């Protein structure tokens, strides 16, 4: 069951809730983050699945935008005043189950006023909040994830397992650009079973599982079989002979019988 439940109002910040859920799912694992339209499969009982997920979650993120508090139902009533409103029900259920409830205020949304909320939701106004600004989405998403990892130990453990998966090349710094956009290696996973490849250009050449000698110089490569080994010449090149790595720079050979 999930550790994080993403709560939102469809007519308010659904797109932001989706963005947050996808980043947390990428970082901690898809099954650890619940968002109704993603996590409830076809044919499943919607009310049961929602309430069960809330009760079993460690934290509920209440994504709150400018239209959250004043959204209206078809009859003109404020949605928050309706006990059957799902956004309200999920938050109330989280409080009752003892989950950590974290308001995520989007953009310039002001802090909640407990006097403007139904009594069942008044506690939400007292919860320490996070702020998310779509103009700086990368840092906002990173902060949300960092705060959750610090607060929920099983999320930090899940992240470590994902980072430590065999064959994954990851770093937290910028490694290059794709179509003009910066790519962070946390956003980049590369599974390489052999040969030579370039990761994000700025990292340079990496060699994984190479079973023979590899030329990494800028000059031409010449292969000559000698004593069962291979000699590789080039501008700044290297050659391997009987398991020994030797360098050839400017015609001088650093080896036994050097010239």
XYZ file of C-alpha atoms in Angstrom:
259
model
C 0.000 0.000 0.000
C 1.120 3.611 -0.541
C 3.128 5.758 1.841
C 2.001 9.032 0.231
C -1.578 9.944 -0.686
C -1.938 12.897 -3.064
C -5.176 14.757 -2.337
C -6.448 17.451 -4.723
C -9.581 19.083 -6.082
C -10.301 18.299 -9.724
C -11.342 21.873 -10.536
C -8.364 23.407 -8.767
C -4.794 22.070 -9.194
C -5.205 18.627 -10.751
C -2.291 19.167 -13.137
C 0.005 20.177 -10.275
C -1.074 17.157 -8.240
C -0.222 14.936 -11.214
C 3.212 16.564 -11.558
C 3.969 16.044 -7.863
C 2.766 12.446 -7.900
C 4.854 11.542 -10.943
C 8.028 12.995 -9.455
C 7.492 11.241 -6.117
C 6.686 7.979 -7.905
C 9.892 8.264 -9.921
C 11.904 8.989 -6.815
C 10.376 6.532 -4.337
C 8.605 3.974 -6.516
C 5.232 3.962 -8.236
C 3.437 1.822 -5.678
C 4.395 4.092 -2.801
C 2.452 7.094 -4.119
C -1.337 7.114 -4.524
C -3.289 9.386 -6.851
C -6.856 8.347 -7.536
C -6.950 8.564 -11.326
C -3.673 6.618 -11.554
C -3.955 4.141 -8.722
C -7.541 2.908 -8.922
C -7.918 0.280 -11.619
C -10.922 -0.255 -13.833
C -13.762 -2.109 -12.132
C -12.512 -1.387 -8.616
C -14.838 0.156 -6.059
C -13.891 3.833 -6.016
C -15.011 4.747 -2.444
C -13.468 1.659 -0.884
C -10.147 2.072 -2.670
C -9.873 5.741 -1.769
C -10.605 5.324 1.926
C -8.441 2.221 2.247
C -5.494 4.018 0.648
C -5.879 7.033 2.954
C -6.037 4.869 6.066
C -2.877 2.981 5.125
C -0.830 6.008 4.063
C 1.768 7.646 6.281
C 1.266 11.114 4.823
C -1.412 12.963 2.862
C -0.365 15.855 0.642
C -3.286 18.267 0.266
C -2.576 20.183 -2.958
C -4.296 23.550 -2.549
C -4.626 26.256 -5.161
C -6.546 29.492 -5.504
C -9.891 27.774 -6.256
C -9.644 25.061 -3.597
C -11.578 26.718 -0.760
C -14.321 28.376 -2.808
C -15.101 25.655 -5.353
C -18.846 25.206 -5.754
C -21.106 22.264 -6.371
C -23.790 22.183 -9.045
C -26.370 23.528 -6.585
C -24.170 26.512 -5.709
C -23.072 25.276 -2.287
C -19.414 25.429 -1.356
C -17.923 21.981 -1.917
C -16.007 21.995 1.375
C -19.283 22.339 3.292
C -20.611 19.088 1.813
C -19.733 16.052 4.000
C -19.774 13.872 0.853
C -17.145 15.993 -0.941
C -14.260 13.611 -1.620
C -11.512 16.175 -1.178
C -12.876 16.905 2.281
C -13.527 13.252 3.141
C -9.981 12.184 2.312
C -8.463 14.848 4.562
C -10.822 14.078 7.434
C -10.029 10.367 7.075
C -6.294 11.124 7.176
C -6.654 13.072 10.420
C -8.718 10.286 11.966
C -6.225 7.600 10.938
C -3.273 9.521 12.369
C -1.556 10.234 9.057
C 0.687 13.266 8.673
C -1.262 15.903 6.717
C 0.785 18.429 4.754
C -0.880 21.296 2.859
C 0.961 22.104 -0.387
C 0.095 25.697 -1.279
C 0.443 26.305 -5.015
C 1.684 29.618 -6.347
C 0.418 32.627 -4.414
C -2.279 30.748 -2.533
C -2.535 32.271 0.951
C -2.449 30.298 4.187
C -5.699 28.704 5.188
C -7.906 30.445 7.730
C -9.308 27.928 10.215
C -12.392 30.108 10.701
C -13.169 29.848 6.988
C -13.054 26.042 7.071
C -15.657 23.540 8.254
C -14.950 22.475 11.864
C -13.884 19.017 10.642
C -11.119 20.630 8.553
C -10.075 23.446 10.909
C -6.990 21.478 11.957
C -5.693 21.714 8.389
C -5.019 25.436 8.854
C -2.615 24.655 11.722
C -0.534 22.107 9.781
C 2.896 23.273 8.649
C 2.708 23.667 4.884
C 4.983 23.457 1.862
C 4.824 25.923 -0.986
C 5.094 24.910 -4.633
C 5.617 27.423 -7.432
C 5.315 26.167 -11.011
C 7.794 28.875 -12.094
C 10.474 26.984 -10.173
C 9.041 23.495 -10.383
C 12.359 21.608 -10.215
C 13.418 22.996 -6.846
C 9.853 22.758 -5.532
C 9.559 19.088 -6.424
C 12.984 18.379 -5.007
C 12.088 20.059 -1.717
C 8.845 18.113 -1.362
C 10.693 14.862 -1.974
C 13.509 15.797 0.406
C 11.090 16.702 3.194
C 9.195 13.436 2.780
C 12.414 11.413 2.760
C 13.517 13.080 6.002
C 10.148 12.573 7.654
C 9.169 9.087 6.456
C 12.048 6.602 6.950
C 10.614 3.976 4.605
C 10.656 6.505 1.760
C 14.337 7.239 2.316
C 15.029 3.499 2.320
C 13.025 3.036 -0.883
C 14.991 5.821 -2.573
C 18.298 4.232 -1.570
C 17.203 0.909 -3.035
C 16.225 2.553 -6.315
C 19.510 4.485 -6.495
C 21.423 1.283 -5.806
C 19.822 -0.854 -8.499
C 22.467 -2.716 -10.560
C 23.274 -1.180 -13.926
C 21.893 2.252 -13.069
C 24.174 5.230 -13.749
C 22.935 8.179 -11.689
C 24.267 11.431 -10.286
C 22.541 14.465 -8.810
C 24.373 17.052 -10.905
C 23.577 18.352 -14.366
C 25.112 16.096 -16.956
C 23.988 17.604 -20.217
C 21.155 19.034 -22.235
C 18.459 17.516 -24.374
C 16.721 19.803 -26.852
C 18.138 22.793 -24.994
C 16.898 21.712 -21.568
C 19.169 20.802 -18.699
C 19.149 17.115 -17.844
C 19.948 16.047 -14.308
C 21.358 12.599 -13.968
C 18.719 11.881 -11.327
C 16.383 12.288 -14.313
C 18.566 10.022 -16.412
C 18.997 6.275 -16.045
C 21.174 4.293 -18.377
C 21.532 0.547 -18.347
C 24.691 -0.441 -20.209
C 25.642 -4.080 -20.428
C 28.835 -3.550 -22.389
C 30.767 -1.431 -24.867
C 31.324 2.307 -24.848
C 28.771 5.062 -24.366
C 28.438 8.755 -23.582
C 26.267 9.888 -20.682
C 24.785 13.307 -21.248
C 27.880 14.447 -23.113
C 29.340 16.437 -20.219
C 30.229 13.333 -18.255
C 32.441 11.999 -21.023
C 33.169 8.466 -22.044
C 32.386 5.547 -19.806
C 33.324 1.918 -20.306
C 31.263 -0.819 -18.774
C 31.993 -4.528 -18.902
C 34.599 -4.165 -21.650
C 36.308 -7.508 -22.172
C 39.212 -6.315 -24.312
C 41.580 -3.358 -24.792
C 39.914 -0.022 -25.571
C 41.360 2.999 -27.362
C 40.402 6.335 -25.771
C 42.922 8.679 -27.465
C 42.189 11.212 -30.172
C 44.411 9.706 -32.870
C 44.092 6.744 -35.164
C 43.966 3.263 -33.753
C 46.313 0.537 -35.010
C 46.009 -3.009 -33.805
C 48.975 -5.389 -34.005
C 49.044 -8.818 -32.474
C 52.178 -9.317 -30.384
C 52.963 -12.091 -27.896
C 49.275 -12.880 -27.636
C 48.474 -9.247 -26.748
C 47.213 -6.226 -28.667
C 49.191 -3.026 -29.228
C 47.145 0.127 -29.813
C 48.861 3.309 -31.038
C 47.411 6.781 -31.374
C 47.731 10.396 -30.300
C 47.618 10.009 -26.565
C 46.571 6.404 -27.083
C 47.266 3.305 -25.068
C 48.109 -0.262 -25.803
C 47.814 -3.421 -23.809
C 50.326 -6.234 -23.889
C 50.181 -9.263 -21.620
C 47.833 -7.455 -19.233
C 50.125 -4.421 -18.863
C 48.840 -0.943 -19.784
C 51.428 1.210 -21.607
C 51.251 4.717 -23.046
C 52.735 6.085 -26.235
C 53.089 9.901 -26.370
C 54.972 11.726 -29.156
C 56.808 8.638 -30.331
C 58.321 7.836 -26.910
C 57.356 4.462 -25.588
C 57.339 4.016 -21.824
C 58.068 0.331 -21.527
C 60.932 -2.070 -21.147
C 63.383 -1.112 -23.914
C 61.863 2.387 -24.025
C 62.724 4.704 -26.875
